[in-house]
């Protein structure tokens, strides 16, 4: 999800913030604190709350969690959701009738910038080592560092967006103080704390090329036990403050409380020694599941196309959330080996090998590797950009396009 700005003059531009105008689209008698209902929200939006216990249960008794049944669990989630979530905003922008007016009215944001990003990525990776001042490996490292910073912000922004959506559901989208507190919680706990945990675990992208050269890193490493303890205490205090503020608000929201607890639970795992893989599974899977679930709801209220067989076929898909989910899952599985060439650039398990065998292995050693690297980075960067555009609820056209999500009558599940 991405950047959303409330319409009132004092508002700032934020990620996925349904505005007070959008909130007024929901009559009070039909509005609900849930997006669709406790069961749907519990699975898709509150996934951290059920992922965490499963992760610990599957890894119990194993000194190496990656050698436990947790690895197969993560393989399944990766195959079903990773690439599908990355293509969610692209699908919404180009394959739905709901967003077609935006392609015409905002061509720079929805057409020109994605094309430029793609061309730049291919221009970086296709030339050989001697053509540009930096070798292809150096270019890879540079873009990987940029991608790490951007994706860290992207994850934190999604948390802010989810809290903003639930704040709107509670008829509090104009509550500036709560919005600021949400922003602080998402960016500090969901961003800064995760970055510190990654440094302690040595998990920052190509950490030895940049982070390890920072003067403070040696101190952080030498004092990592104390930092873990203090960070966990700080996490608990910040979470308690945010929860207390929510409970004391004029209209407390149970979904917001659960989502806040979910974020704190995930980040708390990150600060536990030797729990990097557990945190990776929960943190990334939660992000993928939330994005995919929301994408399945957005175009369900779109109008039928006037012409075009392919557009009518897509419309049939778009008005059925289960069909969108199935389509994205199949797409995710099929494209897994292509995108793993870029994703596992340092080390790690190639899950595509388990499905496609030698075909996936040959892709990583073929002459197509530079193009696949460019494709992987371009798709990631476009995902970050289009998320910002697709969920920019400050704009009337985007609110109209996302009517399936904003105007959804909640089902009591």
Short mmCIF file of C-alpha atoms in Angstrom, two decimals:
data_model
loop_
_atom_site.label_atom_id
_atom_site.label_comp_id
_atom_site.label_asym_id
_atom_site.label_seq_id
_atom_site.Cartn_x
_atom_site.Cartn_y
_atom_site.Cartn_z
CA UNK A 1 0.00 0.00 0.00
CA UNK A 2 1.12 3.52 -0.34
CA UNK A 3 0.85 7.22 -0.02
CA UNK A 4 -2.45 8.85 0.92
CA UNK A 5 -3.20 12.40 1.90
CA UNK A 6 -6.20 13.65 3.81
CA UNK A 7 -8.01 16.58 2.17
CA UNK A 8 -8.00 18.95 5.14
CA UNK A 9 -5.38 21.73 4.86
CA UNK A 10 -3.40 20.62 7.88
CA UNK A 11 -2.94 17.11 6.55
CA UNK A 12 0.31 15.69 5.22
CA UNK A 13 0.76 13.10 2.46
CA UNK A 14 0.70 9.61 3.90
CA UNK A 15 0.46 6.07 2.69
CA UNK A 16 -3.03 4.57 2.22
CA UNK A 17 -4.98 6.99 4.37
CA UNK A 18 -8.69 6.89 3.50
CA UNK A 19 -9.70 10.47 3.98
CA UNK A 20 -12.55 12.02 5.86
CA UNK A 21 -14.28 12.46 2.50
CA UNK A 22 -13.91 8.75 1.80
CA UNK A 23 -15.14 7.95 5.29
CA UNK A 24 -18.31 9.97 4.61
CA UNK A 25 -19.02 7.59 1.76
CA UNK A 26 -19.82 5.01 4.43
CA UNK A 27 -23.17 5.74 6.09
CA UNK A 28 -22.92 5.40 9.84
CA UNK A 29 -25.56 2.68 9.87
CA UNK A 30 -23.53 0.56 7.46
CA UNK A 31 -20.04 1.36 8.64
CA UNK A 32 -18.03 -1.12 10.65
CA UNK A 33 -14.69 -1.19 12.37
CA UNK A 34 -13.87 -4.24 10.24
CA UNK A 35 -13.14 -4.19 6.52
CA UNK A 36 -15.29 -7.24 5.83
CA UNK A 37 -15.72 -8.96 9.14
CA UNK A 38 -13.78 -10.61 11.97
CA UNK A 39 -13.02 -13.81 10.04
CA UNK A 40 -11.86 -12.16 6.81
CA UNK A 41 -9.88 -9.47 8.63
CA UNK A 42 -8.54 -12.03 11.07
CA UNK A 43 -6.97 -14.02 8.26
CA UNK A 44 -5.86 -11.32 5.82
CA UNK A 45 -5.25 -8.21 7.93
CA UNK A 46 -4.35 -9.71 11.33
CA UNK A 47 -2.20 -12.48 9.87
CA UNK A 48 0.67 -11.67 12.24
CA UNK A 49 -1.42 -12.97 15.12
CA UNK A 50 -1.77 -16.46 13.64
CA UNK A 51 1.54 -16.57 11.78
CA UNK A 52 3.65 -16.05 14.93
CA UNK A 53 2.38 -19.07 16.90
CA UNK A 54 2.57 -21.30 13.82
CA UNK A 55 6.17 -20.22 13.22
CA UNK A 56 7.22 -21.00 16.78
CA UNK A 57 5.35 -24.30 16.76
CA UNK A 58 6.93 -25.51 13.53
CA UNK A 59 10.45 -24.50 14.63
CA UNK A 60 10.24 -25.97 18.13
CA UNK A 61 12.93 -28.49 18.98
CA UNK A 62 15.22 -27.53 16.08
CA UNK A 63 18.50 -25.72 16.63
CA UNK A 64 18.31 -24.51 13.01
CA UNK A 65 14.79 -23.29 12.12
CA UNK A 66 15.63 -23.49 8.41
CA UNK A 67 15.99 -27.25 8.81
CA UNK A 68 12.58 -27.53 10.49
CA UNK A 69 9.08 -27.90 8.98
CA UNK A 70 8.98 -24.09 9.08
CA UNK A 71 11.04 -24.09 5.90
CA UNK A 72 8.31 -25.93 3.99
CA UNK A 73 5.68 -23.59 5.46
CA UNK A 74 7.63 -20.55 4.25
CA UNK A 75 8.17 -22.19 0.87
CA UNK A 76 4.39 -22.56 0.51
CA UNK A 77 3.68 -18.95 1.49
CA UNK A 78 6.46 -17.67 -0.76
CA UNK A 79 5.20 -19.62 -3.76
CA UNK A 80 1.59 -18.48 -3.26
CA UNK A 81 2.00 -14.84 -2.23
CA UNK A 82 5.43 -13.34 -2.92
CA UNK A 83 5.24 -12.47 -6.62
CA UNK A 84 1.46 -12.17 -6.53
CA UNK A 85 1.70 -9.42 -3.92
CA UNK A 86 4.41 -7.65 -5.93
CA UNK A 87 2.13 -7.54 -8.96
CA UNK A 88 -1.02 -6.51 -7.06
CA UNK A 89 -0.75 -2.79 -7.70
CA UNK A 90 0.32 -3.40 -11.30
CA UNK A 91 -2.72 -5.58 -11.83
CA UNK A 92 -5.05 -3.01 -10.29
CA UNK A 93 -3.59 -0.20 -12.39
CA UNK A 94 -3.60 -1.94 -15.78
CA UNK A 95 -6.10 -4.80 -15.59
CA UNK A 96 -9.17 -3.29 -13.92
CA UNK A 97 -11.89 -1.04 -15.27
CA UNK A 98 -11.84 0.78 -11.93
CA UNK A 99 -8.41 2.33 -12.56
CA UNK A 100 -8.70 2.83 -16.31
CA UNK A 101 -9.73 6.52 -15.95
CA UNK A 102 -6.55 7.14 -13.94
CA UNK A 103 -4.38 5.80 -16.76
CA UNK A 104 -5.81 8.50 -19.00
CA UNK A 105 -5.85 11.36 -16.50
CA UNK A 106 -2.49 10.64 -14.81
CA UNK A 107 -0.23 9.17 -17.52
CA UNK A 108 3.01 10.35 -15.89
CA UNK A 109 2.32 8.57 -12.62
CA UNK A 110 0.82 5.40 -14.08
CA UNK A 111 2.60 5.06 -17.43
CA UNK A 112 5.64 7.25 -17.89
CA UNK A 113 7.38 6.64 -14.54
CA UNK A 114 7.03 2.83 -14.66
CA UNK A 115 8.41 2.80 -18.20
CA UNK A 116 11.34 5.01 -17.18
CA UNK A 117 12.13 2.83 -14.16
CA UNK A 118 12.12 -0.27 -16.36
CA UNK A 119 14.39 1.31 -18.97
CA UNK A 120 16.84 2.54 -16.31
CA UNK A 121 17.08 -0.89 -14.71
CA UNK A 122 17.76 -2.57 -18.03
CA UNK A 123 20.26 0.15 -18.95
CA UNK A 124 22.10 -0.57 -15.69
CA UNK A 125 22.29 -4.36 -16.01
CA UNK A 126 22.51 -5.15 -19.72
CA UNK A 127 25.88 -3.44 -20.47
CA UNK A 128 28.97 -5.54 -19.75
CA UNK A 129 31.58 -4.85 -17.08
CA UNK A 130 33.77 -2.73 -19.33
CA UNK A 131 31.02 -0.52 -20.75
CA UNK A 132 30.17 1.47 -17.61
CA UNK A 133 32.43 2.84 -14.85
CA UNK A 134 31.17 0.14 -12.46
CA UNK A 135 31.14 -3.61 -12.97
CA UNK A 136 27.83 -5.40 -13.15
CA UNK A 137 28.40 -6.78 -9.65
CA UNK A 138 28.97 -3.26 -8.29
CA UNK A 139 25.80 -2.08 -9.98
CA UNK A 140 23.92 -4.99 -8.43
CA UNK A 141 25.18 -4.11 -4.95
CA UNK A 142 24.29 -0.44 -5.39
CA UNK A 143 20.73 -1.15 -6.50
CA UNK A 144 20.31 -3.80 -3.80
CA UNK A 145 21.17 -1.23 -1.13
CA UNK A 146 18.68 1.24 -2.63
CA UNK A 147 16.07 -1.51 -2.75
CA UNK A 148 16.69 -2.44 0.90
CA UNK A 149 16.12 1.13 2.05
CA UNK A 150 13.03 1.52 -0.10
CA UNK A 151 11.48 -1.80 0.91
CA UNK A 152 12.05 -1.04 4.61
CA UNK A 153 10.12 2.21 4.18
CA UNK A 154 7.54 0.37 2.08
CA UNK A 155 6.82 -2.18 4.82
CA UNK A 156 6.50 0.50 7.49
CA UNK A 157 4.24 2.53 5.21
CA UNK A 158 1.91 -0.41 4.71
CA UNK A 159 1.45 -0.66 8.47
CA UNK A 160 0.58 3.02 8.62
CA UNK A 161 -1.86 2.51 5.76
CA UNK A 162 -3.62 -0.38 7.48
CA UNK A 163 -3.95 1.60 10.70
CA UNK A 164 -5.27 4.55 8.69
CA UNK A 165 -7.86 2.36 6.99
CA UNK A 166 -9.10 1.08 10.34
CA UNK A 167 -9.06 4.61 11.76
CA UNK A 168 -11.36 5.60 8.92
CA UNK A 169 -13.59 2.61 9.63
CA UNK A 170 -13.90 3.85 13.20
CA UNK A 171 -15.07 7.23 11.84
CA UNK A 172 -11.89 8.94 13.09
CA UNK A 173 -10.11 9.80 9.85
CA UNK A 174 -10.07 13.47 10.88
CA UNK A 175 -8.32 12.69 14.18
CA UNK A 176 -4.95 14.34 13.48
CA UNK A 177 -3.41 13.37 16.83
CA UNK A 178 -4.14 9.68 16.31
CA UNK A 179 -2.91 9.86 12.74
CA UNK A 180 0.40 11.31 13.93
CA UNK A 181 0.68 8.62 16.58
CA UNK A 182 0.00 5.94 13.95
CA UNK A 183 2.68 7.43 11.75
CA UNK A 184 5.19 7.51 14.61
CA UNK A 185 4.42 3.92 15.61
CA UNK A 186 4.61 2.55 12.06
CA UNK A 187 7.84 4.33 11.12
CA UNK A 188 9.63 3.82 14.43
CA UNK A 189 8.56 0.30 15.35
CA UNK A 190 7.89 -0.97 11.83
CA UNK A 191 10.85 0.84 10.29
CA UNK A 192 13.65 2.01 12.59
CA UNK A 193 13.42 -0.89 15.05
CA UNK A 194 13.47 -3.40 12.21
CA UNK A 195 16.52 -1.70 10.71
CA UNK A 196 18.36 -1.96 14.05
CA UNK A 197 17.38 -5.62 14.38
CA UNK A 198 18.69 -6.28 10.88
CA UNK A 199 22.02 -4.66 11.78
CA UNK A 200 22.32 -6.84 14.88
CA UNK A 201 21.55 -9.94 12.82
CA UNK A 202 23.84 -8.90 9.97
CA UNK A 203 20.84 -9.06 7.64
CA UNK A 204 21.04 -5.63 6.00
CA UNK A 205 21.57 -5.93 2.24
CA UNK A 206 25.32 -6.11 1.58
CA UNK A 207 25.93 -4.88 5.10
CA UNK A 208 29.70 -5.28 4.81
CA UNK A 209 29.74 -2.78 1.93
CA UNK A 210 28.18 0.14 3.80
CA UNK A 211 26.66 -0.40 7.24
CA UNK A 212 29.78 -2.03 8.66
CA UNK A 213 31.79 1.08 7.78
CA UNK A 214 29.69 3.27 10.06
CA UNK A 215 31.59 4.22 13.26
CA UNK A 216 28.64 3.31 15.47
CA UNK A 217 28.31 -0.23 14.11
CA UNK A 218 31.24 -1.62 16.09
CA UNK A 219 29.69 -0.29 19.27
CA UNK A 220 26.30 -1.72 18.28
CA UNK A 221 27.80 -5.16 17.70
CA UNK A 222 29.78 -5.12 20.94
CA UNK A 223 26.74 -4.02 22.94
CA UNK A 224 24.13 -6.02 21.06
CA UNK A 225 22.80 -7.89 24.10
CA UNK A 226 22.09 -4.64 25.92
CA UNK A 227 20.65 -3.11 22.76
CA UNK A 228 18.30 -6.06 22.27
CA UNK A 229 17.10 -5.78 25.86
CA UNK A 230 16.65 -2.01 25.77
CA UNK A 231 14.99 -2.12 22.36
CA UNK A 232 12.53 -4.75 23.59
CA UNK A 233 11.70 -2.58 26.60
CA UNK A 234 11.27 0.47 24.36
CA UNK A 235 9.07 -1.57 22.02
CA UNK A 236 6.85 -2.55 24.93
CA UNK A 237 6.60 1.02 26.20
CA UNK A 238 5.76 2.52 22.79
CA UNK A 239 3.21 -0.20 22.12
CA UNK A 240 1.60 0.37 25.53
CA UNK A 241 1.36 4.11 24.88
CA UNK A 242 -0.25 3.60 21.48
CA UNK A 243 -2.68 1.01 22.84
CA UNK A 244 -3.61 3.22 25.78
CA UNK A 245 -4.27 6.14 23.44
CA UNK A 246 -6.47 3.88 21.31
CA UNK A 247 -8.45 2.59 24.26
CA UNK A 248 -9.00 6.15 25.52
CA UNK A 249 -10.16 7.45 22.14
CA UNK A 250 -13.76 8.51 21.58
CA UNK A 251 -14.42 5.40 19.48
CA UNK A 252 -11.91 2.61 20.24
CA UNK A 253 -11.34 0.10 17.45
CA UNK A 254 -10.73 -3.57 18.18
CA UNK A 255 -9.15 -4.16 14.73
CA UNK A 256 -6.69 -1.32 15.38
CA UNK A 257 -5.79 -2.80 18.76
CA UNK A 258 -5.21 -6.23 17.20
CA UNK A 259 -3.16 -4.80 14.33
CA UNK A 260 -0.95 -2.80 16.72
CA UNK A 261 -0.35 -5.91 18.83
CA UNK A 262 0.51 -7.82 15.67
CA UNK A 263 3.18 -5.31 14.64
CA UNK A 264 4.69 -5.31 18.14
CA UNK A 265 4.69 -9.12 18.21
CA UNK A 266 6.55 -9.37 14.90
CA UNK A 267 9.18 -6.79 15.84
CA UNK A 268 9.57 -8.42 19.25
CA UNK A 269 10.58 -11.63 17.47
CA UNK A 270 13.22 -9.68 15.56
CA UNK A 271 15.01 -8.72 18.78
CA UNK A 272 15.26 -12.27 20.07
CA UNK A 273 18.70 -13.88 19.59
CA UNK A 274 19.00 -16.40 16.76
CA UNK A 275 15.46 -15.76 15.51
CA UNK A 276 16.24 -14.12 12.17
CA UNK A 277 14.54 -16.79 10.07
CA UNK A 278 11.45 -16.78 12.30
CA UNK A 279 11.18 -13.01 11.97
CA UNK A 280 11.74 -13.18 8.21
CA UNK A 281 8.90 -15.65 7.80
CA UNK A 282 6.40 -13.65 9.88
CA UNK A 283 7.42 -10.18 8.67
CA UNK A 284 7.42 -10.86 4.94
CA UNK A 285 4.44 -13.24 4.92
CA UNK A 286 2.28 -10.76 6.83
CA UNK A 287 3.14 -8.03 4.33
CA UNK A 288 2.33 -10.24 1.35
CA UNK A 289 -0.96 -11.49 2.79
CA UNK A 290 -2.24 -8.02 3.72
CA UNK A 291 -1.42 -6.60 0.27
CA UNK A 292 -3.02 -9.51 -1.58
CA UNK A 293 -6.15 -9.48 0.56
CA UNK A 294 -6.74 -5.75 0.02
CA UNK A 295 -6.09 -6.02 -3.71
CA UNK A 296 -8.79 -8.68 -4.01
CA UNK A 297 -11.40 -6.27 -2.61
CA UNK A 298 -10.66 -3.05 -4.47
CA UNK A 299 -12.10 -3.67 -7.97
CA UNK A 300 -15.23 -5.62 -6.99
CA UNK A 301 -17.49 -2.60 -7.51
CA UNK A 302 -16.15 -1.63 -10.94
CA UNK A 303 -18.46 -1.07 -13.89
CA UNK A 304 -18.58 -3.54 -16.75
CA UNK A 305 -16.58 -2.55 -19.85
CA UNK A 306 -18.52 -1.36 -22.89
CA UNK A 307 -16.41 -3.36 -25.32
CA UNK A 308 -13.45 -5.69 -25.61
CA UNK A 309 -13.52 -9.46 -25.07
CA UNK A 310 -10.36 -9.48 -22.97
CA UNK A 311 -11.56 -6.56 -20.85
CA UNK A 312 -14.87 -8.34 -20.23
CA UNK A 313 -12.97 -11.46 -19.19
CA UNK A 314 -10.88 -9.43 -16.75
CA UNK A 315 -14.01 -7.78 -15.39
CA UNK A 316 -15.49 -11.21 -14.69
CA UNK A 317 -12.36 -11.92 -12.69
CA UNK A 318 -12.26 -8.56 -10.92
CA UNK A 319 -15.74 -8.69 -9.42
CA UNK A 320 -14.94 -12.02 -7.74
CA UNK A 321 -12.36 -11.65 -4.95
CA UNK A 322 -11.68 -15.39 -4.84
CA UNK A 323 -10.89 -15.34 -8.57
CA UNK A 324 -8.38 -12.51 -8.15
CA UNK A 325 -6.72 -14.38 -5.28
CA UNK A 326 -6.52 -17.57 -7.33
CA UNK A 327 -5.15 -15.74 -10.37
CA UNK A 328 -2.46 -13.95 -8.33
CA UNK A 329 -1.48 -17.20 -6.57
CA UNK A 330 -1.07 -19.08 -9.86
CA UNK A 331 0.90 -16.18 -11.32
CA UNK A 332 3.09 -16.14 -8.21
CA UNK A 333 3.95 -19.82 -8.55
CA UNK A 334 4.67 -19.63 -12.27
CA UNK A 335 6.94 -16.57 -12.01
CA UNK A 336 8.80 -17.70 -8.88
CA UNK A 337 12.00 -18.97 -10.60
CA UNK A 338 12.28 -15.84 -12.76
CA UNK A 339 12.25 -13.43 -9.82
CA UNK A 340 14.38 -15.57 -7.51
CA UNK A 341 17.35 -14.81 -9.75
CA UNK A 342 17.26 -11.25 -8.41
CA UNK A 343 15.92 -11.89 -4.93
CA UNK A 344 18.49 -14.44 -3.76
CA UNK A 345 21.43 -12.36 -4.92
CA UNK A 346 23.55 -13.01 -1.81
CA UNK A 347 22.61 -16.41 -0.47
CA UNK A 348 19.59 -18.42 0.46
CA UNK A 349 17.33 -21.22 -0.59
CA UNK A 350 15.93 -21.20 -4.10
CA UNK A 351 12.38 -22.35 -3.63
CA UNK A 352 11.75 -22.35 -7.37
CA UNK A 353 14.02 -25.40 -7.67
CA UNK A 354 11.51 -27.44 -5.67
CA UNK A 355 8.80 -26.79 -8.22
CA UNK A 356 10.61 -26.40 -11.53
CA UNK A 357 13.79 -28.40 -10.87
CA UNK A 358 16.53 -28.05 -13.47
CA UNK A 359 14.66 -25.31 -15.34
CA UNK A 360 15.02 -22.94 -12.40
CA UNK A 361 18.69 -23.85 -11.97
CA UNK A 362 19.42 -23.23 -15.65
CA UNK A 363 17.85 -19.77 -15.46
CA UNK A 364 20.45 -18.71 -12.86
CA UNK A 365 23.32 -19.79 -15.07
CA UNK A 366 21.95 -18.69 -18.44
CA UNK A 367 22.79 -15.66 -20.53
CA UNK A 368 19.44 -14.24 -19.43
CA UNK A 369 20.68 -13.43 -15.92
CA UNK A 370 21.35 -9.68 -16.56
CA UNK A 371 17.89 -9.27 -18.06
CA UNK A 372 16.29 -11.19 -15.19
CA UNK A 373 18.12 -9.03 -12.66
CA UNK A 374 16.83 -5.92 -14.42
CA UNK A 375 13.31 -7.37 -14.51
CA UNK A 376 13.42 -8.21 -10.80
CA UNK A 377 14.59 -4.78 -9.68
CA UNK A 378 12.25 -2.97 -12.08
CA UNK A 379 9.23 -4.93 -10.86
CA UNK A 380 10.13 -4.16 -7.25
CA UNK A 381 10.60 -0.44 -7.82
CA UNK A 382 7.42 -0.23 -9.92
CA UNK A 383 5.60 -2.03 -7.13
CA UNK A 384 6.67 0.64 -4.63
CA UNK A 385 5.70 3.46 -7.02
CA UNK A 386 2.35 2.05 -8.10
CA UNK A 387 1.37 1.22 -4.54
CA UNK A 388 1.78 4.93 -3.83
CA UNK A 389 -0.47 5.76 -6.78
CA UNK A 390 -3.08 3.03 -6.46
CA UNK A 391 -3.73 3.74 -2.77
CA UNK A 392 -3.53 7.53 -2.94
CA UNK A 393 -6.92 8.03 -1.34
CA UNK A 394 -6.57 11.81 -1.15
CA UNK A 395 -7.63 11.92 -4.79
CA UNK A 396 -11.32 11.63 -5.72
CA UNK A 397 -10.53 9.45 -8.74
CA UNK A 398 -8.60 6.97 -6.64
CA UNK A 399 -11.38 6.86 -4.07
CA UNK A 400 -13.84 6.14 -6.85
CA UNK A 401 -11.59 3.41 -8.23
CA UNK A 402 -11.23 1.84 -4.78
CA UNK A 403 -14.96 1.94 -4.06
CA UNK A 404 -15.01 -1.82 -3.70
CA UNK A 405 -12.83 -1.47 -0.62
CA UNK A 406 -14.10 1.82 0.81
CA UNK A 407 -17.80 1.17 0.28
CA UNK A 408 -17.76 -2.52 1.09
CA UNK A 409 -20.72 -3.60 3.22
CA UNK A 410 -19.15 -5.55 6.02
CA UNK A 411 -20.22 -9.12 6.41
CA UNK A 412 -20.54 -10.40 9.91
CA UNK A 413 -18.42 -13.50 9.63
#
